[in-house]
PDB file of C-alpha atoms in Angstrom:
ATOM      1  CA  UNK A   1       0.000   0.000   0.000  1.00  0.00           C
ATOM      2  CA  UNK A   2       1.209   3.523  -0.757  1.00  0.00           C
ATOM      3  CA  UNK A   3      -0.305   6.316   1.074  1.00  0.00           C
ATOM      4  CA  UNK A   4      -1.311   9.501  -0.645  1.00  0.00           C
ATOM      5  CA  UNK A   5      -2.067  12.924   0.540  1.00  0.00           C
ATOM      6  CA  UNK A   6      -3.270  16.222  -0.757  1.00  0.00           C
ATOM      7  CA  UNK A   7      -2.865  19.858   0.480  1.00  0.00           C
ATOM      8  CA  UNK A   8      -4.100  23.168   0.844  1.00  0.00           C
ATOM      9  CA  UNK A   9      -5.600  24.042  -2.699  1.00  0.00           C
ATOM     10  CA  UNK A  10      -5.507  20.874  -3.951  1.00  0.00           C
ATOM     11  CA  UNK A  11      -7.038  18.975  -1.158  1.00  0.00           C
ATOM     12  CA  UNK A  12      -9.928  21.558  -1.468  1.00  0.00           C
ATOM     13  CA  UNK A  13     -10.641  21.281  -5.141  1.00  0.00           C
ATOM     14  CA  UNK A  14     -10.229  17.277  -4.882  1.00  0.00           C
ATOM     15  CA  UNK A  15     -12.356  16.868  -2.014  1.00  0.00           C
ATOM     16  CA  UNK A  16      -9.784  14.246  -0.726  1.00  0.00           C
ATOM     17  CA  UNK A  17      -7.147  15.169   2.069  1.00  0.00           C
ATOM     18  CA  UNK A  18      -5.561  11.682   2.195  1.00  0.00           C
ATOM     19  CA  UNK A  19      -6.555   7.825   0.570  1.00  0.00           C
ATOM     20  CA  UNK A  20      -4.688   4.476   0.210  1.00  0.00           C
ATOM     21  CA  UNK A  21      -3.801   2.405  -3.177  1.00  0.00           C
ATOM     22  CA  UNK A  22      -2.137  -0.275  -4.005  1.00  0.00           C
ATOM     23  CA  UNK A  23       1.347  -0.287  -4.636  1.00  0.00           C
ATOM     24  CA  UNK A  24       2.860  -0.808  -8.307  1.00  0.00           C
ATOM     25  CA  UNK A  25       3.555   2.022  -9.765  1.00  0.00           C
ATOM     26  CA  UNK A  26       6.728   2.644 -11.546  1.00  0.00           C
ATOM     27  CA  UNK A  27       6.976   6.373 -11.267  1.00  0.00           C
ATOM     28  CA  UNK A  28       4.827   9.510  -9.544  1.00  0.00           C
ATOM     29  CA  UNK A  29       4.222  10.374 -13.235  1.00  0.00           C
ATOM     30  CA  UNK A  30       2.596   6.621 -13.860  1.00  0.00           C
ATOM     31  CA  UNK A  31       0.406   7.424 -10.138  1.00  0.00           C
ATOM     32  CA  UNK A  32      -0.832  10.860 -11.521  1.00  0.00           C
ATOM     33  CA  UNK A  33      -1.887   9.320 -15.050  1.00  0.00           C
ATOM     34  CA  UNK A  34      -4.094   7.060 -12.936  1.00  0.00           C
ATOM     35  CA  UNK A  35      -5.562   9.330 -11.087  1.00  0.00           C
ATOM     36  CA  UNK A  36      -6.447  11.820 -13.911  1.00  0.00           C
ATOM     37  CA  UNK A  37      -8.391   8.957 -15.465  1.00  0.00           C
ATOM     38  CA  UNK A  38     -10.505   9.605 -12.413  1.00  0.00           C
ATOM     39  CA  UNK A  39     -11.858  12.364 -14.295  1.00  0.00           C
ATOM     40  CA  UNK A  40     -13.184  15.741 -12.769  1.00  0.00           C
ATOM     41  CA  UNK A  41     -11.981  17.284 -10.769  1.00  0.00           C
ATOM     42  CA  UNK A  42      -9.038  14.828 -10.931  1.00  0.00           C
ATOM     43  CA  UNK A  43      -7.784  15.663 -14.172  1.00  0.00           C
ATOM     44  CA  UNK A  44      -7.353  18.840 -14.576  1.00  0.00           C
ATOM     45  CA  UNK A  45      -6.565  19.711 -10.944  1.00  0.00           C
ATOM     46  CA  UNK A  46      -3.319  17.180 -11.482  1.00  0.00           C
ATOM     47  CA  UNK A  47      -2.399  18.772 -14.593  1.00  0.00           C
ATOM     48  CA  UNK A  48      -1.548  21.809 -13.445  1.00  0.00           C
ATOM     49  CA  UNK A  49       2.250  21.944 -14.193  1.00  0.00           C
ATOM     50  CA  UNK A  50       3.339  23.740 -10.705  1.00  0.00           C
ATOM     51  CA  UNK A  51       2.109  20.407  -9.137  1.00  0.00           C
ATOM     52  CA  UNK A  52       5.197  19.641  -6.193  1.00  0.00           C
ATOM     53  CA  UNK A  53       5.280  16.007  -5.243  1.00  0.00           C
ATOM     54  CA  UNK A  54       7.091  14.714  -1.840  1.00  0.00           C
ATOM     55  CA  UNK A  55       8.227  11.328  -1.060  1.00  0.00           C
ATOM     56  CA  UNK A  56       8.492  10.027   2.569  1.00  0.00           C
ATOM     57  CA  UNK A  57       8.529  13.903   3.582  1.00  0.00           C
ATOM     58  CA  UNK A  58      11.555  14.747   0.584  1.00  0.00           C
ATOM     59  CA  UNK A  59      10.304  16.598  -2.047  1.00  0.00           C
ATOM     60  CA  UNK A  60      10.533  14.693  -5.274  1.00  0.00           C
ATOM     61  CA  UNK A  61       9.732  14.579  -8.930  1.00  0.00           C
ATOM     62  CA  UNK A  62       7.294  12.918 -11.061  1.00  0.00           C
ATOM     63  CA  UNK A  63      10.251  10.230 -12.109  1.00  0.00           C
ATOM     64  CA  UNK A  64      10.435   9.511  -7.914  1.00  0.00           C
ATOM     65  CA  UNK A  65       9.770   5.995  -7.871  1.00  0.00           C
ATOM     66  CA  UNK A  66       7.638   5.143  -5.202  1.00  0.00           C
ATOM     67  CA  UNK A  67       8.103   1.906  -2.944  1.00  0.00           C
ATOM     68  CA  UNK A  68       5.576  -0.055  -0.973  1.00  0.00           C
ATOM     69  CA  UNK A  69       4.556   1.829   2.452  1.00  0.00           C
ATOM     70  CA  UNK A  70       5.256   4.891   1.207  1.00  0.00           C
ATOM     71  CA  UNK A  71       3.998   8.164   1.917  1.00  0.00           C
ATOM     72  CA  UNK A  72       3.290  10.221  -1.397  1.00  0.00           C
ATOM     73  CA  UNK A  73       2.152  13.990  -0.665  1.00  0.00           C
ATOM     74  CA  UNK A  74       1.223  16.525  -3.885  1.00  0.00           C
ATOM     75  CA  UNK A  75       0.515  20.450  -3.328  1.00  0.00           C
ATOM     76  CA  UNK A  76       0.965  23.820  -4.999  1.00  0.00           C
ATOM     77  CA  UNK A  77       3.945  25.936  -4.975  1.00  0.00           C
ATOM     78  CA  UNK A  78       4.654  26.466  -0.905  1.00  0.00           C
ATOM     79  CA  UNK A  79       3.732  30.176   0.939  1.00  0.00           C
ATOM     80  CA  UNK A  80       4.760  30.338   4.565  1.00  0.00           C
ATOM     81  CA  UNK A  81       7.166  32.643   5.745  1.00  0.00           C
TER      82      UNK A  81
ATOM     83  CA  UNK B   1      23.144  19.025  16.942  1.00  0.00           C
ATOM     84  CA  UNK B   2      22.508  22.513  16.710  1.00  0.00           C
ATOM     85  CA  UNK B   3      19.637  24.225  15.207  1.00  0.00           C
ATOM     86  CA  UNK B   4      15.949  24.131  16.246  1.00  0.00           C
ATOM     87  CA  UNK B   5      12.650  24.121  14.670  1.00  0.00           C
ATOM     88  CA  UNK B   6       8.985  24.949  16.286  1.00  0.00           C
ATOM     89  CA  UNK B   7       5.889  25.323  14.788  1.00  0.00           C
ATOM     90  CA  UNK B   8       3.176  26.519  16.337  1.00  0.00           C
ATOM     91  CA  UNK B   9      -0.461  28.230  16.653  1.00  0.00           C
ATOM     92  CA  UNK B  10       0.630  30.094  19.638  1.00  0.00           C
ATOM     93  CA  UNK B  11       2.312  33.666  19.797  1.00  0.00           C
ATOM     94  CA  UNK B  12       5.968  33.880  20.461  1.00  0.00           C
ATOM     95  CA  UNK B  13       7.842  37.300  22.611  1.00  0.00           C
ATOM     96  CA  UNK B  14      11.260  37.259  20.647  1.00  0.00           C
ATOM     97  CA  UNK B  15      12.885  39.179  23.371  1.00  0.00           C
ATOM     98  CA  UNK B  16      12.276  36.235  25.126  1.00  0.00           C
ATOM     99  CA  UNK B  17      13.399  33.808  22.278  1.00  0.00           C
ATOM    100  CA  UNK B  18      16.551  35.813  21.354  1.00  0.00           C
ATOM    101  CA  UNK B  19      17.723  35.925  25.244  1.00  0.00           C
ATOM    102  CA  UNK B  20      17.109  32.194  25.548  1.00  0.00           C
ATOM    103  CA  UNK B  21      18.473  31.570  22.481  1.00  0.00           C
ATOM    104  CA  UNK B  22      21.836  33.138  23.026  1.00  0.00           C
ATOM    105  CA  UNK B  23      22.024  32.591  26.845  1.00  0.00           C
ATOM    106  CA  UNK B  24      24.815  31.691  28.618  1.00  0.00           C
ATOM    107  CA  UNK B  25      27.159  31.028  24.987  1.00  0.00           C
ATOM    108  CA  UNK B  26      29.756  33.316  25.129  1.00  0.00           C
ATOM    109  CA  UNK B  27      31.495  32.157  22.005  1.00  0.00           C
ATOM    110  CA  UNK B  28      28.609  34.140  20.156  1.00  0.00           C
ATOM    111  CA  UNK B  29      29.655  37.822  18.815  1.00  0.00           C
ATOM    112  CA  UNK B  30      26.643  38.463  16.355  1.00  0.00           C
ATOM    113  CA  UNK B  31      22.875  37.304  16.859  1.00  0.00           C
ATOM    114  CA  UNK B  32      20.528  38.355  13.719  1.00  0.00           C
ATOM    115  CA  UNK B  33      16.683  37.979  13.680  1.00  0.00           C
ATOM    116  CA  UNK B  34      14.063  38.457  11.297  1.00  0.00           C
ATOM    117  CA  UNK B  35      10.413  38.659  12.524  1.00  0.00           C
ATOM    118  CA  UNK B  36       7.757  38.138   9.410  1.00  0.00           C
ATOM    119  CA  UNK B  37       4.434  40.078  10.008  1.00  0.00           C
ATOM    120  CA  UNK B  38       1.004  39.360   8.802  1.00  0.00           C
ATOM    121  CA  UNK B  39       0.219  42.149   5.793  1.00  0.00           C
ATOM    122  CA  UNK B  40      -3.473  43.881   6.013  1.00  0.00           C
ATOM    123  CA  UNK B  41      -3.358  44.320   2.083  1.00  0.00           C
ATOM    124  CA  UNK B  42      -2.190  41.927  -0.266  1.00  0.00           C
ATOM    125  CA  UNK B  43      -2.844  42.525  -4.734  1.00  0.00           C
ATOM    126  CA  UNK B  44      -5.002  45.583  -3.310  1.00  0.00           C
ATOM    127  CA  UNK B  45      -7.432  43.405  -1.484  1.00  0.00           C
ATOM    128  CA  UNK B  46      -8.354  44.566   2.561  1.00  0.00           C
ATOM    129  CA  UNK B  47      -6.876  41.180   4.242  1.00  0.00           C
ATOM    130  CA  UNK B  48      -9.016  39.991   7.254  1.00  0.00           C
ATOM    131  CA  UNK B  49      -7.040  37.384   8.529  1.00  0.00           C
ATOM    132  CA  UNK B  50      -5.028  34.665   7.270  1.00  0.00           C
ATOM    133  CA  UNK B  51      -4.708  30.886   7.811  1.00  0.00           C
ATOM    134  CA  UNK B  52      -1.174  28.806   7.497  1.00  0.00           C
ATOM    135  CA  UNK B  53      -2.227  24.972   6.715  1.00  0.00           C
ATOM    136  CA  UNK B  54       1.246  23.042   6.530  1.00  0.00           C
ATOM    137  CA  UNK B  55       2.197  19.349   5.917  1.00  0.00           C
ATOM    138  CA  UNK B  56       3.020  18.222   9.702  1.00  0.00           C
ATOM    139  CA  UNK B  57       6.313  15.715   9.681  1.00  0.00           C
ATOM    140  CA  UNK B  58       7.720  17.353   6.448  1.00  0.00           C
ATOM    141  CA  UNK B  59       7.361  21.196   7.585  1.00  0.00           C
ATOM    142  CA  UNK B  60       9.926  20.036  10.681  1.00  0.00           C
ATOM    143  CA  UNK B  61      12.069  18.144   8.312  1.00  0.00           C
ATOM    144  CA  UNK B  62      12.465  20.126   5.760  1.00  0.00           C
ATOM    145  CA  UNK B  63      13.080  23.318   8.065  1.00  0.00           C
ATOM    146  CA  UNK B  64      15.773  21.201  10.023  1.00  0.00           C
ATOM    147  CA  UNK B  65      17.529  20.401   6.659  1.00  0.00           C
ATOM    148  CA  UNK B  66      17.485  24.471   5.710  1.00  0.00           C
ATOM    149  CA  UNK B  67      19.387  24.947   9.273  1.00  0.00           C
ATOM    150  CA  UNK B  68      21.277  22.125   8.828  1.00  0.00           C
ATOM    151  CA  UNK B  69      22.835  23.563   5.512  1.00  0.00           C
ATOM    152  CA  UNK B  70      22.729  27.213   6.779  1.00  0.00           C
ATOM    153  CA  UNK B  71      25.189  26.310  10.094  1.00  0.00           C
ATOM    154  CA  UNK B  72      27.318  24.339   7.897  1.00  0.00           C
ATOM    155  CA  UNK B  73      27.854  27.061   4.824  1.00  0.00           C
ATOM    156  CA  UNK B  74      27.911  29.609   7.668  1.00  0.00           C
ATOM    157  CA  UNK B  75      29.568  28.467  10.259  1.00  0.00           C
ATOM    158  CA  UNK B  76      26.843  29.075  12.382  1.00  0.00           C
ATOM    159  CA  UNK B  77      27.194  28.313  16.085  1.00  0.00           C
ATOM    160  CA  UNK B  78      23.242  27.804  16.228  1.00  0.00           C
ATOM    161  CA  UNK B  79      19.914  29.050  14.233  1.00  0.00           C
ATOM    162  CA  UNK B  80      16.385  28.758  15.150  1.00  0.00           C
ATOM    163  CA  UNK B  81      13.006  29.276  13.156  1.00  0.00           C
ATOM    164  CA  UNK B  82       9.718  29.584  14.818  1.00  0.00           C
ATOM    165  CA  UNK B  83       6.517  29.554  12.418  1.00  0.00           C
ATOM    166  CA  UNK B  84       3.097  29.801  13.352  1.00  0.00           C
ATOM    167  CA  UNK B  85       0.042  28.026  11.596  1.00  0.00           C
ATOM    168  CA  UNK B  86      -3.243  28.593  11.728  1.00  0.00           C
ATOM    169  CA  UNK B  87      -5.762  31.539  11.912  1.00  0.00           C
ATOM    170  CA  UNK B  88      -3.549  34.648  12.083  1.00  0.00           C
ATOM    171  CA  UNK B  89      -4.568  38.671  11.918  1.00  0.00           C
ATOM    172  CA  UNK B  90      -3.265  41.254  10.848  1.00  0.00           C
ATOM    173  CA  UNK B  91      -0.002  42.446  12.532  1.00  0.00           C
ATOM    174  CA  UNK B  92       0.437  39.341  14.039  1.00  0.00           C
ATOM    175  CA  UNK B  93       3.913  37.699  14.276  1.00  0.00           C
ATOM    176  CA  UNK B  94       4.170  34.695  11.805  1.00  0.00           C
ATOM    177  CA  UNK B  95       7.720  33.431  11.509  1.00  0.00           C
ATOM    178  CA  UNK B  96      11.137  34.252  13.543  1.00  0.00           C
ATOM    179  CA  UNK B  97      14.214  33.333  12.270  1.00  0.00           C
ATOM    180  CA  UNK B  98      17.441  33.938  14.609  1.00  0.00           C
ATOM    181  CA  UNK B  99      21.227  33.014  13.637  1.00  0.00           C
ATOM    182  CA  UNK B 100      24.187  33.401  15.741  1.00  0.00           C
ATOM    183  CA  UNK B 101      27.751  33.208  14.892  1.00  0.00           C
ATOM    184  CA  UNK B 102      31.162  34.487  15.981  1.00  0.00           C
ATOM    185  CA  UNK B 103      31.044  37.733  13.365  1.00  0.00           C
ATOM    186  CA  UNK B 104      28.110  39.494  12.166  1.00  0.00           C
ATOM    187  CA  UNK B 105      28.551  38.964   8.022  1.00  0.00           C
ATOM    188  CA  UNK B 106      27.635  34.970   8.659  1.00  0.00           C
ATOM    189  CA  UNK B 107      24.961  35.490  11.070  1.00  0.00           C
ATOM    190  CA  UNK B 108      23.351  38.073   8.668  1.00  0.00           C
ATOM    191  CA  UNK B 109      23.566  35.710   5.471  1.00  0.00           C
ATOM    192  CA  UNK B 110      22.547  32.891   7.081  1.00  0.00           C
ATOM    193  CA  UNK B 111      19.344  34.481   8.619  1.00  0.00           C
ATOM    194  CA  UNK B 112      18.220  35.940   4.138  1.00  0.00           C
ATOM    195  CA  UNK B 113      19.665  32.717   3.270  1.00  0.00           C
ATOM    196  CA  UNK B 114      17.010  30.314   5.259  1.00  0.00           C
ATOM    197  CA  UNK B 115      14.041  32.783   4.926  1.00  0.00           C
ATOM    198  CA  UNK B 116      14.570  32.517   0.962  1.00  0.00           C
ATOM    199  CA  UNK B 117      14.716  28.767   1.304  1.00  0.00           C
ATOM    200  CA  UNK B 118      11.779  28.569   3.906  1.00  0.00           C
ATOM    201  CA  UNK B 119      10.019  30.272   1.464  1.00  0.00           C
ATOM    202  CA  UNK B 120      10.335  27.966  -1.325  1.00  0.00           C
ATOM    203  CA  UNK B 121      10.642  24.462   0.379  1.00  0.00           C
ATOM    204  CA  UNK B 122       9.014  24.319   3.926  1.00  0.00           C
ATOM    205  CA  UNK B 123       5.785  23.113   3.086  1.00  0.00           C
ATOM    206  CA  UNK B 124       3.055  25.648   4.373  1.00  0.00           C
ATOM    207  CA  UNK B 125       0.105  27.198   2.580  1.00  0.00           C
ATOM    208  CA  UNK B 126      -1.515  30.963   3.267  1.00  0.00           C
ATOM    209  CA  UNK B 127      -5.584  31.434   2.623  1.00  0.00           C
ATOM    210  CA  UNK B 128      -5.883  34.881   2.834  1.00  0.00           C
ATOM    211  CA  UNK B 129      -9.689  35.895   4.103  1.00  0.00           C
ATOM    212  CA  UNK B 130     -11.262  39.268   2.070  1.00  0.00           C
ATOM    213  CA  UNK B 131     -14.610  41.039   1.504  1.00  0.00           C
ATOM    214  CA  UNK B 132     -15.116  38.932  -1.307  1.00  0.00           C
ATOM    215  CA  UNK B 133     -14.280  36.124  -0.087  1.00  0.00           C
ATOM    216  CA  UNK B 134     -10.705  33.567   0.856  1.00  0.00           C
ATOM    217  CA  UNK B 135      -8.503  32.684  -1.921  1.00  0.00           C
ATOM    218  CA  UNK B 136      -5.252  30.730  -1.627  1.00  0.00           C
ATOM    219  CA  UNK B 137      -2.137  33.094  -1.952  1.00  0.00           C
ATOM    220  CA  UNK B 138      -0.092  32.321  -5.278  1.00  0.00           C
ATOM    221  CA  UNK B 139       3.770  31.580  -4.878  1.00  0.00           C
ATOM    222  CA  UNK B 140       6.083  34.899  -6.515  1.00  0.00           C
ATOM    223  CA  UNK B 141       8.555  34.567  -8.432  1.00  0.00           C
ATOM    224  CA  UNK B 142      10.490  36.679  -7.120  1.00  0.00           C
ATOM    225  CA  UNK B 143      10.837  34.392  -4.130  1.00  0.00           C
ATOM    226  CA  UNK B 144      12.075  31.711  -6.608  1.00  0.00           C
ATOM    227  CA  UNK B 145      14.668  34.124  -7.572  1.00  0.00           C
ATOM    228  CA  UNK B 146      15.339  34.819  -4.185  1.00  0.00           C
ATOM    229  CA  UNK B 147      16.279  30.953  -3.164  1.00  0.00           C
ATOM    230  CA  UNK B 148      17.882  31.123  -6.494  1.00  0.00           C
ATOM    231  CA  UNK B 149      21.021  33.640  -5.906  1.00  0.00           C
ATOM    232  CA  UNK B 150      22.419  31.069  -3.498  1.00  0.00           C
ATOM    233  CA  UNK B 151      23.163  28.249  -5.628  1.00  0.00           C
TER     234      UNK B 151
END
């Protein structure tokens, strides 16, 4: 199982904060195609090309390859400070 | 290992901080600070208030890893940040950064140099609240350039 989370604008337009899959994916990129094929909201909310991806709590790419157990995170460009 | 993170819905009194923070370390010569502040106008818009939503686990990480690489580029004998997350107002206090180091040129590089990373890699997100409504607030590019310089 991989576990999956969404934040800030992108947990609000998904309607989803956090959900678990299966494992099996070769890449992020492979993950997000899946999910896109969820269709609306999914698809174009994921395409957005500013999407940041974090592995395990390391930010990451969409060629990260994710490994059973692990913690997968997307979000918009970050605004503290 | 030095350098501390905290984050926090709570207020923080940096006279406080800073005097705790350097306390009883007589190696340190130079102690910078910067304080962030909650804006009451943002794109021309009246700001109510403002809520920080961050990614708990990886905010603490990833801030850790900024220190980390300031105290070693820097020399730094320590370096703090506090940030602050959820609903915040106007004028409030949202993020304190302090650096300490035997001379004042490292302490004052290190202290841009971790609020342009903050800025582009801790993981928090600002909702501003308005007349019209709450929007998200959109990263600048200027901050990218900002992180950028450093490399």
């Amino acid at each position: 199982m991989i576990r999956i989370c969404y934040f800030a604008r992108l947990a609000e337009e998904l309607g989803c904060r956090e959900e678990e899959l299966d494992s099996g994916f070769d890449t992020v990129r492979d993950l997000v195609e899946m999910l896109k094929q969820r269709g609306e909201p999914w698809q174009s909310t994921l395409s957005d090309g500013k999407l940041m991806v974090a592995l395990n709590h390391t930010m990451g790419s969409l060629d990260s390859q994710p490994a059973d157990g692990d913690e997968i995170a997307f979000f918009p460009p970050v605004t503290g400070g | 290992m030095p350098g501390s993170v905290r984050i926090q819905h709570e207020d923080f009194d940096i006279g406080a901080e800073i005097r705790h923070f350097q306390q009883s370390r007589t190696e340190i010569g130079a102690v910078a600070t910067f304080t962030g502040l909650v804006r009451d106008l943002n794109l021309s818009d009246k700001v109510s208030s403002m809520t920080l939503e961050h990614y708990p686990g990886m905010t603490e990480k990833s801030l850790q890893e900024i220190l980390e690489q300031a105290i070693e580029r820097w020399q730094l004998i320590d370096a703090m940040v506090i940030h602050r997350v959820g609903k915040l107002l106007p004028g409030d206090q949202i993020v304190f950064v302090t650096t300490a180091s035997a001379h004042r040129g490292d302490a004052f590089s290190a202290c841009e140099f971790i609020m342009d990373y903050l800025k582009t890699q801790a993981p928090f997100w600002k909702k501003e609240e308005t007349a019209s409504g709450s929007r998200w607030v959109d990263a600048r590019e200027t901050d990218s350039d900002a992180a950028e310089r450093w490399k």
